[in-house]
Amino acid sequence: MNDFTAADVDGKRVLVLGGKGFLGTHLVDAFVRCDIPVRVFDRRARQSLDPALVDVVDSQNDVARTSNIEVVTGDFASGEGLADALDGVDLVYHLISTTVPSTSNANPIADVQGNLIGTLRLLEMMRDAGIRRIVYVSSGGTVYGNPSILPVPETHPLQPLCSYGVVKVAVENYLHMHAELYGLTSNVLRVANPYGTHQHHIGVQGIIPTFFKKIADGSLIEIWGDGSVVRDYIHVNDVVSALLRAGARDRSGTFNIGSGIGHSVNEILEIVQRYVGQQADVRYLPQRNFDVAQIYLDISKAQRELDWQPLLSLDAGCALYWQTIKQPARPRNAAGYMEPPQ
Amino acid sequence: MNDFTAADVDGKRVLVLGGKGFLGTHLVDAFVRCDIPVRVFDRRARQSLDPALVDVVDSQNDVARTSNIEVVTGDFASGEGLADALDGVDLVYHLISTTVPSTSNANPIADVQGNLIGTLRLLEMMRDAGIRRIVYVSSGGTVYGNPSILPVPETHPLQPLCSYGVVKVAVENYLHMHAELYGLTSNVLRVANPYGTHQHHIGVQGIIPTFFKKIADGSLIEIWGDGSVVRDYIHVNDVVSALLRAGARDRSGTFNIGSGIGHSVNEILEIVQRYVGQQADVRYLPQRNFDVAQIYLDISKAQRELDWQPLLSLDAGCALYWQTIKQPARPRNAAGYMEPPQ
């Protein structure tokens, strides 16, 4: 269960699109820890490495790993640099999103231009280059819209209420089409709400790092709605183990990746207050119309077919997160990764 | 059942996007016959009015109707002219597609640019202008992919195997989102394989006019596969009655619009040979990988909720078609429509 070694990659050359992002950094770490070389494609000036916006890197990253990482910079939306990144690759992890759910409705055309057309160009280039494997991170929290069954299975109708989710569904459909018509092996992970280090804590990506930071700093927390909104939170380590299992797979499939358990925003608040040891200063705002009330995922298909299991409960995951970010930050090398301890 | 009068429109000002196309021409005709004025938005140089490519117009069109039709020309993909077309409108029929299923996979980026981004721009303009009603023609033949149930109901998973279908699903999802978040009344008709006059007979839009023309001319018919492929053919008159019913509706919904009955390509061939009274010269070609083997639609939801019923069997519809196109063509006026009989 969750096991992964270099043998699973079987000599395949791996490219991680968005390898300097939240999930990407952790996935690249995991490959490097298994002594698997990996190429990263990301933007030139990658904001997530700005210490003002992200947490310190956890201590597991303190391996001298840059020798096994090749970084290609470019622009996914325009395709610039992508051909170089794909050269000689066998397996592509597509973790790039140019938008986030909460703001995607403000400009759906930009969402389609950046994410959907960018992915269509990627698929065309992969097909031309004979690259036959992709793992795509879709969105367990948005593709279903307001679920009529809980926990929601993969077979639930897809009725997203934000452009971010509509575009994820369209990408999924194109991947399915390429799998059926052109022999692509495509594994789609509908990831719930992941949290962990390297996540922005400016409130767009995840509430857990945001709550830890704001409660520790004594600053105001603003919550849309009354805090009763329920989501499925999953620690990034558990997402990474699913990504590794999906990349080792020889068939195509679509999988919910979450904890399988729902927690309200107010429950998160309680857990975080307990670890930080301070009371939160909270203001409740009107609910947003695109926020679904309750969602958590039926993960039995991934457990069965990926031989995967989430290992960290919300409480254990928050404990790990808090323990990690309390450590002092280490200096970074030119590539933006941590230097090994002296 | 199927009844429609000016009272159903209730003074709403109607715009038909693609009003010079195959379905559009018939829909505009129907409004004019009910004495309902209608605005048409279409391309400047509309190919479908080229007599070399389309059938002669049927005699029902021979009403002096141009006084009730206002034509605005422009370009849907770029949005040019669309603001003028939308000015003062209450109900939009969106019948435009810049692609067809059979060729959409050759350039999915163009498909997304033309159809999806064009529709997002339309929705934005409608929202800004306070236009709250839309009827959209989606594709009953492509959105479901290879159906696992026949006849296929609206609740079947959407797994299109061509870009045309993927884009239709994305448009449906954006319409659903606008209905949920912004109060749009959106009715989506997943139309099966429509046939009738005004349809191109160059083989991209419909096989029935193509077969009639080629058998009558004694020219070669090429069929992808062995002719066993089953589709749901519906006469354009029955599509128009569904479009009218959908426009009169006060709630949002998604409906299959077909005959509910499957017919193979070889059955069509037999019917057409019988009416023309000549044997077809047929060559069978290898099957195409994006053609689904069998599909016909469960139309019970439309029968129930739209109070609609298809009235023409395939045999009756083919008879009507053949009877109509055998009549001599009448002269056309400057707008491209038929002059009334002398």
XYZ file of C-alpha atoms in Angstrom:
684
model
C 0.000 0.000 0.000
C 1.393 3.397 -1.134
C 4.766 1.732 -1.805
C 6.879 3.390 -4.444
C 10.461 2.765 -5.569
C 12.586 3.546 -8.604
C 11.480 0.187 -10.033
C 7.952 1.585 -10.457
C 9.259 4.224 -12.820
C 11.082 1.537 -14.793
C 13.582 3.913 -16.378
C 10.903 6.343 -17.587
C 12.073 9.928 -17.831
C 9.756 12.113 -15.775
C 8.659 15.707 -16.398
C 6.746 17.656 -13.744
C 4.844 20.621 -15.178
C 4.482 23.080 -12.334
C 7.303 21.424 -10.404
C 7.980 24.533 -8.331
C 4.369 24.882 -7.207
C 2.778 23.547 -4.049
C 2.117 19.955 -5.103
C 5.000 19.996 -7.600
C 7.691 20.766 -5.028
C 6.580 17.847 -2.886
C 6.328 15.478 -5.844
C 9.809 16.417 -7.064
C 11.131 15.854 -3.528
C 9.612 12.404 -3.501
C 11.257 11.441 -6.793
C 14.617 12.733 -5.606
C 14.345 10.774 -2.364
C 13.854 7.653 -4.503
C 16.958 8.609 -6.577
C 14.820 9.150 -9.658
C 16.014 12.063 -11.813
C 13.270 14.491 -12.748
C 12.836 17.466 -15.037
C 10.813 20.450 -13.862
C 8.962 22.927 -16.077
C 7.845 26.123 -14.418
C 7.627 29.858 -14.790
C 10.802 31.910 -14.791
C 9.966 34.030 -11.756
C 8.178 31.574 -9.528
C 6.264 33.387 -6.844
C 5.825 30.396 -4.596
C 9.541 30.544 -3.777
C 9.132 34.031 -2.367
C 9.593 33.502 1.400
C 7.013 36.197 2.129
C 4.289 34.119 0.490
C 5.131 30.523 1.340
C 6.007 28.547 4.411
C 9.540 27.477 5.101
C 10.493 24.262 3.393
C 10.214 21.189 5.558
C 13.321 19.403 6.758
C 12.802 16.395 4.494
C 13.691 18.674 1.598
C 17.181 19.221 2.967
C 18.816 16.697 0.694
C 21.442 17.716 -1.800
C 19.123 17.051 -4.632
C 19.673 19.647 -7.322
C 21.979 17.266 -9.195
C 18.953 15.091 -9.910
C 16.699 17.980 -10.905
C 16.801 19.701 -14.242
C 14.787 22.914 -14.433
C 13.350 24.223 -17.732
C 11.603 27.563 -17.543
C 8.899 28.843 -19.866
C 5.275 29.815 -20.113
C 2.558 27.172 -20.172
C -0.189 29.446 -21.503
C 1.820 30.446 -24.584
C 3.694 27.127 -24.875
C 7.076 28.854 -24.731
C 9.803 26.439 -23.585
C 7.439 23.457 -23.547
C 9.066 21.646 -26.489
C 12.433 21.728 -24.710
C 10.813 20.475 -21.526
C 9.159 17.534 -23.335
C 12.276 16.445 -25.221
C 13.110 12.831 -24.379
C 10.389 12.482 -21.732
C 8.216 9.362 -21.150
C 5.872 10.439 -18.368
C 4.333 13.886 -17.838
C 2.825 15.106 -14.574
C 0.553 18.037 -15.394
C 0.124 20.057 -12.192
C -0.171 23.506 -13.741
C -3.149 25.732 -13.207
C -3.058 29.381 -14.218
C -6.158 30.120 -12.101
C -7.732 29.277 -8.721
C -11.398 28.390 -8.070
C -12.247 31.481 -6.035
C -11.338 33.986 -8.760
C -11.863 31.963 -11.960
C -15.411 33.256 -12.483
C -14.132 36.812 -12.788
C -12.454 35.946 -16.084
C -13.488 32.599 -17.577
C -12.033 33.524 -20.966
C -8.556 33.857 -19.430
C -9.170 30.546 -17.665
C -9.946 28.814 -20.969
C -7.061 30.540 -22.772
C -4.487 29.679 -20.112
C -5.514 26.239 -18.948
C -7.606 24.586 -21.644
C -5.805 25.827 -24.737
C -2.455 25.376 -22.977
C -3.332 21.746 -22.252
C -4.563 21.128 -25.819
C -1.213 22.403 -27.093
C 0.575 20.133 -24.612
C -1.434 17.093 -25.782
C -0.650 17.886 -29.408
C 3.064 18.195 -28.654
C 3.053 14.975 -26.623
C 1.328 13.144 -29.458
C 3.819 14.481 -32.013
C 6.725 13.472 -29.742
C 5.286 10.004 -29.037
C 4.932 10.625 -25.275
C 2.237 8.216 -24.111
C 1.731 8.794 -20.385
C 0.231 11.628 -18.402
C -0.976 12.155 -14.849
C -3.293 15.129 -14.479
C -4.391 16.843 -11.299
C -8.069 17.688 -11.553
C -10.261 19.136 -8.842
C -12.292 16.927 -6.502
C -13.734 20.031 -4.860
C -15.206 21.721 -7.943
C -15.991 19.257 -10.775
C -19.079 17.801 -9.053
C -20.723 21.104 -8.152
C -23.225 20.620 -5.308
C -23.128 16.842 -4.804
C -26.374 14.907 -4.480
C -24.608 11.987 -2.727
C -21.996 12.064 0.062
C -19.296 10.875 -0.042
C -19.341 11.671 -3.757
C -18.172 8.890 -6.114
C -16.386 9.438 -9.443
C -19.590 8.476 -11.286
C -21.497 11.494 -9.901
C -22.631 13.953 -12.637
C -20.135 16.734 -13.308
C -21.883 20.087 -12.794
C -19.228 22.587 -11.710
C -20.284 26.001 -10.397
C -17.018 27.772 -11.204
C -15.025 28.233 -14.374
C -12.042 26.498 -12.744
C -14.157 23.338 -12.485
C -15.660 23.660 -15.984
C -12.166 23.859 -17.465
C -10.965 20.886 -15.384
C -13.887 18.834 -16.779
C -13.049 19.905 -20.334
C -9.400 18.900 -19.844
C -10.526 15.552 -18.396
C -12.733 15.013 -21.450
C -9.909 15.772 -23.878
C -7.613 13.392 -21.951
C -10.275 10.688 -22.129
C -10.640 11.321 -25.858
C -6.868 11.030 -26.385
C -6.835 7.817 -24.351
C -9.650 6.319 -26.455
C -8.484 7.509 -29.868
C -4.708 7.834 -29.683
C -3.595 5.292 -27.072
C -2.588 7.806 -24.396
C -2.334 6.352 -20.880
C -4.004 9.077 -18.854
C -4.591 9.025 -15.122
C -6.683 11.812 -13.668
C -6.605 12.526 -9.940
C -9.533 14.565 -8.673
C -7.730 15.918 -5.646
C -9.812 17.303 -2.758
C -8.405 20.190 -0.649
C -4.699 19.510 -0.199
C -2.677 21.279 2.488
C 0.934 21.384 3.622
C 4.167 23.310 3.397
C 4.966 25.280 0.225
C 1.330 26.312 0.030
C 0.580 29.987 -0.351
C -0.855 31.397 2.844
C -2.454 34.403 1.247
C -5.805 32.716 1.319
C -6.226 31.616 -2.289
C -4.884 28.083 -2.095
C -5.675 26.632 1.289
C -7.179 27.666 4.553
C -4.994 25.510 6.814
C -1.657 27.346 6.257
C -3.594 30.624 6.250
C -5.223 29.871 9.611
C -1.902 28.769 11.178
C -0.163 31.922 9.993
C -2.929 34.324 10.977
C -3.571 32.816 14.399
C 0.179 32.734 15.159
C 0.479 36.364 13.991
C -2.667 37.425 15.831
C -4.162 38.825 12.621
C -7.803 38.828 11.551
C -9.280 35.740 9.853
C -12.141 36.334 7.421
C -14.444 33.387 6.678
C -16.991 33.336 3.854
C -20.274 32.116 5.346
C -20.809 30.896 8.906
C -17.963 28.360 8.935
C -20.280 25.389 8.430
C -19.011 24.722 4.894
C -17.609 21.171 4.805
C -14.604 20.111 2.719
C -12.333 17.102 2.352
C -8.799 18.090 3.465
C -5.861 15.887 2.524
C -2.222 16.245 3.555
C 0.138 16.815 0.637
C 2.155 13.704 1.548
C -0.927 11.600 0.867
C -1.501 13.372 -2.451
C 2.108 12.696 -3.449
C 1.787 8.971 -2.729
C -1.294 8.903 -4.996
C 0.555 10.815 -7.741
C 3.422 8.293 -7.595
C 1.038 5.320 -7.721
C -0.825 6.893 -10.679
C 2.414 7.436 -12.623
C 3.325 3.775 -12.224
C -0.009 2.669 -13.678
C -0.289 1.084 -17.129
C -3.998 1.763 -17.678
C -6.023 4.948 -17.817
C -8.389 5.950 -15.032
C -10.007 8.715 -13.010
C -9.726 8.743 -9.218
C -10.969 10.777 -6.297
C -8.048 11.593 -3.998
C -9.063 12.868 -0.590
C -9.310 11.741 3.004
C -12.873 10.567 2.431
C -13.952 12.559 5.509
C -15.603 15.969 5.715
C -14.591 18.727 8.139
C -16.182 22.141 8.599
C -14.194 25.364 8.487
C -15.014 25.851 12.173
C -13.516 22.422 13.006
C -10.303 23.442 11.208
C -10.300 26.643 13.228
C -10.532 24.664 16.484
C -7.719 22.296 15.555
C -5.409 25.105 14.490
C -6.156 27.173 17.608
C -5.315 24.132 19.733
C -1.906 23.613 18.074
C -0.935 27.277 18.032
C -2.254 27.739 21.576
C -3.981 31.013 20.763
C -7.536 32.191 20.090
C -8.379 33.252 16.546
C -9.745 36.687 15.720
C -12.543 35.798 13.254
C -14.935 37.806 11.109
C -17.684 35.932 9.265
C -18.579 37.326 5.822
C -21.611 36.627 3.571
C -21.499 33.258 1.857
C -20.269 33.139 -1.772
C -22.732 31.749 -4.316
C -20.207 29.417 -5.962
C -19.181 27.704 -2.708
C -20.819 24.298 -2.445
C -22.210 23.592 1.035
C -20.710 20.183 1.730
C -18.393 17.926 -0.159
C -16.198 14.991 0.672
C -15.035 12.264 -1.656
C -15.671 8.548 -1.963
C -12.077 7.319 -2.286
C -12.792 3.582 -2.481
C -11.870 3.378 -6.181
C -8.376 4.799 -5.555
C -7.916 2.546 -2.520
C -8.831 -0.463 -4.620
C -7.292 0.285 -8.021
C -4.267 2.402 -7.058
C -3.493 0.319 -3.948
C -3.350 3.631 -2.106
C -4.466 4.850 1.291
C -4.331 8.305 2.930
C -2.191 7.899 6.048
C -2.487 11.241 7.861
C -5.698 12.211 9.639
C -6.542 15.914 9.672
C -5.316 16.138 13.246
C -2.040 14.307 12.507
C -1.517 16.289 9.317
C -2.007 19.605 11.105
C 0.398 18.465 13.853
C 3.038 17.612 11.228
C 2.495 20.911 9.461
C 2.824 22.976 12.646
C 5.891 21.057 13.814
C 7.552 21.639 10.435
C 6.925 25.328 9.999
C 8.088 26.106 13.559
C 11.623 25.062 12.540
C 13.926 27.874 11.406
C 14.197 28.384 7.652
C 17.387 27.242 5.960
C 19.188 29.167 3.227
C 18.208 28.491 -0.370
C 20.432 27.769 -3.366
C 20.249 29.480 -6.739
C 17.508 27.122 -7.940
C 15.351 28.236 -5.020
C 15.586 24.940 -3.149
C 16.944 24.568 0.396
C 20.651 24.045 0.958
C 21.551 20.854 2.839
C 22.157 21.321 6.582
C 25.763 22.333 7.470
C -48.599 19.082 -27.846
C -46.027 21.046 -29.932
C -48.444 23.971 -30.038
C -46.852 27.361 -30.433
C -48.343 30.806 -31.011
C -47.227 34.409 -30.627
C -48.678 34.277 -27.089
C -45.879 31.897 -26.064
C -43.293 34.527 -26.894
C -45.244 37.053 -24.819
C -43.733 40.091 -26.500
C -40.169 38.930 -26.043
C -37.776 40.165 -28.714
C -36.041 37.191 -30.283
C -32.513 36.907 -31.659
C -31.423 33.835 -33.631
C -27.630 33.413 -33.709
C -26.892 31.450 -36.858
C -30.279 32.322 -38.330
C -29.116 31.700 -41.891
C -27.829 28.208 -41.124
C -29.656 24.922 -41.505
C -31.672 24.911 -38.265
C -31.712 28.711 -38.100
C -33.449 29.199 -41.432
C -36.248 26.852 -40.405
C -36.591 28.424 -36.960
C -36.787 31.931 -38.430
C -39.419 30.682 -40.883
C -41.469 29.322 -38.007
C -41.390 32.627 -36.126
C -42.382 34.536 -39.259
C -45.275 32.164 -39.885
C -46.495 33.002 -36.352
C -46.130 36.741 -37.127
C -43.353 37.087 -34.571
C -40.610 39.508 -35.640
C -37.111 38.091 -35.314
C -33.567 39.354 -35.552
C -30.932 37.179 -37.224
C -27.202 37.277 -36.546
C -25.010 35.521 -39.070
C -21.857 35.759 -41.120
C -21.615 38.297 -43.889
C -21.024 35.822 -46.723
C -23.188 32.908 -45.714
C -22.184 29.813 -47.656
C -25.375 27.925 -46.959
C -27.236 30.290 -49.251
C -25.043 29.260 -52.163
C -27.438 27.253 -54.375
C -24.617 24.886 -55.330
C -24.300 23.693 -51.744
C -27.842 23.671 -50.406
C -31.157 22.276 -51.466
C -33.823 24.495 -52.857
C -35.937 26.135 -50.210
C -39.213 24.416 -49.487
C -42.489 25.979 -50.509
C -43.504 26.834 -46.952
C -40.768 29.474 -47.042
C -42.458 31.320 -49.841
C -44.056 33.888 -47.587
C -43.239 37.553 -47.907
C -41.412 37.514 -44.648
C -38.424 39.841 -44.928
C -40.388 42.671 -43.352
C -40.431 40.702 -40.106
C -36.752 39.736 -40.258
C -33.897 42.012 -39.314
C -30.450 40.722 -40.278
C -27.292 41.769 -38.390
C -24.039 40.455 -39.791
C -20.820 39.909 -37.910
C -18.395 37.303 -36.663
C -19.261 35.129 -33.697
C -15.703 33.960 -33.018
C -14.358 37.505 -32.681
C -17.579 38.981 -31.267
C -17.769 41.574 -34.048
C -21.341 42.845 -34.496
C -22.657 40.861 -31.544
C -23.391 43.888 -29.333
C -25.589 45.366 -32.068
C -27.350 42.039 -32.481
C -28.073 41.760 -28.738
C -29.373 45.302 -28.341
C -32.931 45.246 -26.965
C -33.260 41.456 -27.113
C -35.016 39.266 -24.496
C -34.462 35.736 -25.795
C -31.385 34.390 -27.585
C -31.327 31.216 -29.673
C -27.694 30.128 -29.948
C -27.452 27.851 -33.003
C -23.926 28.772 -34.093
C -21.162 26.234 -34.427
C -17.919 27.130 -36.149
C -16.999 23.425 -36.483
C -18.550 20.036 -37.298
C -17.976 16.752 -35.409
C -16.160 14.945 -38.217
C -13.354 17.489 -38.539
C -13.191 19.037 -35.050
C -10.428 16.678 -33.883
C -8.079 18.026 -36.542
C -7.934 21.363 -34.745
C -9.396 21.348 -31.224
C -7.709 24.665 -30.385
C -9.664 26.383 -33.172
C -12.791 24.640 -31.896
C -12.259 26.057 -28.389
C -11.317 29.496 -29.705
C -14.307 29.754 -32.019
C -17.092 28.069 -30.081
C -16.229 28.084 -26.383
C -14.583 31.489 -26.100
C -17.186 32.930 -28.466
C -19.958 31.636 -26.209
C -18.253 32.909 -23.038
C -18.101 36.357 -24.619
C -21.788 36.056 -25.563
C -22.731 35.105 -21.973
C -20.766 38.050 -20.593
C -22.467 40.450 -23.006
C -25.901 38.990 -22.219
C -25.258 39.391 -18.501
C -24.108 42.991 -18.929
C -27.184 43.725 -21.055
C -29.581 42.016 -18.637
C -30.708 39.393 -21.203
C -31.942 36.451 -19.144
C -33.023 33.743 -21.569
C -31.108 31.471 -23.886
C -31.854 28.314 -25.851
C -28.718 26.438 -26.868
C -28.403 23.646 -29.422
C -26.046 21.014 -28.062
C -25.255 17.675 -29.633
C -27.178 14.514 -28.733
C -24.934 12.510 -31.029
C -21.560 13.408 -29.497
C -21.797 14.470 -25.829
C -22.414 10.937 -24.523
C -19.561 9.241 -26.393
C -20.181 5.501 -26.680
C -23.377 5.071 -24.659
C -23.636 2.251 -22.124
C -27.470 2.374 -22.200
C -29.833 2.628 -25.188
C -31.862 4.717 -25.629
C -29.482 7.061 -23.822
C -31.048 9.335 -21.154
C -29.833 12.861 -20.270
C -28.338 11.496 -17.022
C -25.855 9.281 -18.903
C -22.189 10.251 -18.231
C -20.809 12.738 -20.739
C -17.696 11.230 -22.357
C -17.411 12.713 -25.845
C -14.927 11.242 -28.314
C -14.574 14.356 -30.455
C -13.605 17.919 -29.732
C -16.985 19.111 -31.026
C -18.641 17.162 -28.197
C -16.113 18.233 -25.541
C -16.760 21.880 -26.382
C -20.554 21.349 -26.351
C -20.241 19.878 -22.829
C -18.101 22.819 -21.695
C -20.684 25.281 -23.065
C -23.473 23.329 -21.315
C -21.511 23.539 -18.055
C -21.001 27.294 -18.361
C -24.722 27.730 -19.117
C -25.606 25.655 -16.056
C -23.216 27.778 -13.971
C -24.813 31.007 -15.242
C -28.264 29.581 -14.468
C -27.242 28.669 -10.902
C -25.217 31.796 -10.082
C -26.658 34.605 -12.187
C -30.309 33.675 -12.718
C -30.070 32.892 -16.433
C -32.931 30.796 -17.813
C -31.067 28.351 -20.015
C -32.584 25.537 -22.016
C -30.198 23.136 -23.702
C -31.433 20.878 -26.490
C -29.177 17.912 -27.187
C -30.313 17.444 -30.766
C -29.686 14.082 -32.455
C -29.045 13.968 -36.234
C -31.373 16.514 -37.829
C -32.133 16.449 -41.540
C -34.120 18.523 -43.977
C -33.939 21.246 -46.588
C -31.288 23.960 -46.251
C -28.822 21.349 -45.062
C -25.472 21.190 -46.820
C -25.254 18.119 -48.991
C -21.491 18.026 -49.166
C -21.391 15.304 -46.564
C -20.386 17.208 -43.443
C -23.779 17.960 -41.962
C -26.145 15.158 -42.786
C -26.218 11.967 -44.755
C -29.872 12.117 -45.811
C -29.626 15.135 -48.171
C -26.246 13.800 -49.342
C -27.707 10.385 -50.206
C -30.712 11.905 -52.001
C -28.470 14.138 -54.084
C -25.878 11.482 -54.923
C -28.350 8.753 -55.775
C -30.379 11.154 -57.927
C -27.159 12.290 -59.660
C -25.843 8.734 -59.983
C -22.622 9.696 -58.205
C -20.560 7.561 -55.829
C -21.532 7.355 -52.134
C -18.706 6.721 -49.670
C -19.656 5.275 -46.270
C -17.286 5.115 -43.284
C -17.499 1.552 -41.920
C -19.890 -1.167 -43.098
C -23.075 0.902 -42.820
C -24.153 -0.708 -39.556
C -23.564 2.469 -37.549
C -26.879 3.448 -35.904
C -28.003 7.027 -35.369
C -31.149 8.886 -34.317
C -32.424 10.965 -37.268
C -34.943 13.708 -36.691
C -36.716 15.887 -39.247
C -35.928 19.583 -38.910
C -39.642 20.418 -38.458
C -39.618 18.372 -35.253
C -36.460 20.122 -34.059
C -38.056 23.503 -34.694
C -41.144 22.622 -32.645
C -38.821 21.682 -29.758
C -36.858 24.938 -30.135
C -40.103 26.926 -29.976
C -41.312 25.024 -26.898
C -37.919 25.537 -25.189
C -37.984 29.291 -25.840
C -41.413 29.569 -24.195
C -40.150 27.869 -21.026
C -39.655 29.758 -17.751
C -37.271 27.269 -16.118
C -33.863 25.943 -17.099
C -33.353 22.398 -18.346
C -31.483 20.007 -20.592
C -33.364 17.823 -23.080
C -32.610 15.107 -25.610
C -34.304 15.948 -28.909
C -34.459 13.058 -31.342
C -36.894 10.540 -32.742
C -35.998 8.096 -29.979
C -35.450 5.424 -32.640
C -32.189 4.166 -34.128
C -31.627 3.563 -37.851
C -28.493 2.204 -39.541
C -26.800 3.951 -42.449
C -27.789 1.004 -44.655
C -31.461 1.470 -43.699
C -31.228 5.126 -44.737
C -29.689 4.009 -48.014
C -32.618 1.674 -48.665
C -35.243 4.318 -47.909
C -33.571 6.916 -50.110
C -33.107 4.440 -53.004
C -36.796 3.600 -52.764
C -37.895 7.265 -53.009
C -35.449 8.179 -55.755
C -36.184 4.937 -57.596
C -32.513 4.295 -58.382
C -29.787 2.041 -57.033
C -26.944 3.699 -55.122
C -23.321 3.311 -56.141
C -21.678 2.681 -52.748
C -18.094 2.286 -51.574
C -17.498 1.253 -47.962
C -14.435 2.831 -46.290
C -12.638 1.884 -43.038
C -14.503 2.892 -39.896
C -13.414 6.125 -38.171
C -12.264 5.779 -34.559
C -14.392 8.653 -33.252
C -17.656 7.310 -34.650
C -19.721 5.713 -31.919
C -21.261 2.401 -32.966
C -24.877 2.947 -31.943
C -26.733 5.827 -30.426
C -30.337 6.865 -30.131
C -31.874 9.093 -27.511
C -34.330 8.626 -24.676
C -36.672 11.551 -25.379
C -39.163 10.946 -22.564
C -38.017 13.990 -20.553
C -38.676 16.353 -23.493
C -42.034 14.684 -24.182
C -43.012 15.171 -20.537
C -41.511 18.556 -19.638
C -41.626 20.372 -22.990
C -45.008 18.894 -23.963
C -43.366 18.003 -27.256
C -43.539 15.048 -29.605
C -41.675 14.281 -32.854
C -44.353 13.924 -35.529
C -42.472 12.726 -38.608
C -41.174 9.154 -38.840
C -37.954 8.660 -40.798
C -39.973 7.358 -43.725
C -42.443 10.259 -43.635
C -39.637 12.786 -43.157
C -37.716 11.414 -46.139
C -40.890 11.487 -48.237
C -41.473 15.135 -47.318
C -37.872 16.007 -48.057
C -37.902 14.334 -51.480
C -41.249 15.851 -52.425
C -39.952 19.311 -51.492
C -36.635 19.288 -53.288
C -38.184 17.933 -56.504
C -40.039 21.251 -56.857
C -38.381 23.864 -59.068
C -36.339 26.484 -57.241
C -37.806 29.964 -56.946
C -35.850 33.199 -57.329
C -34.244 34.702 -54.209
C -34.383 38.245 -52.939
C -31.403 40.368 -51.843
C -31.454 38.866 -48.333
C -31.015 35.405 -49.843
C -34.541 34.252 -49.020
C -37.063 33.007 -51.594
C -39.343 35.467 -53.347
C -43.068 34.802 -52.889
C -44.693 32.906 -55.781
C -45.921 35.138 -58.667
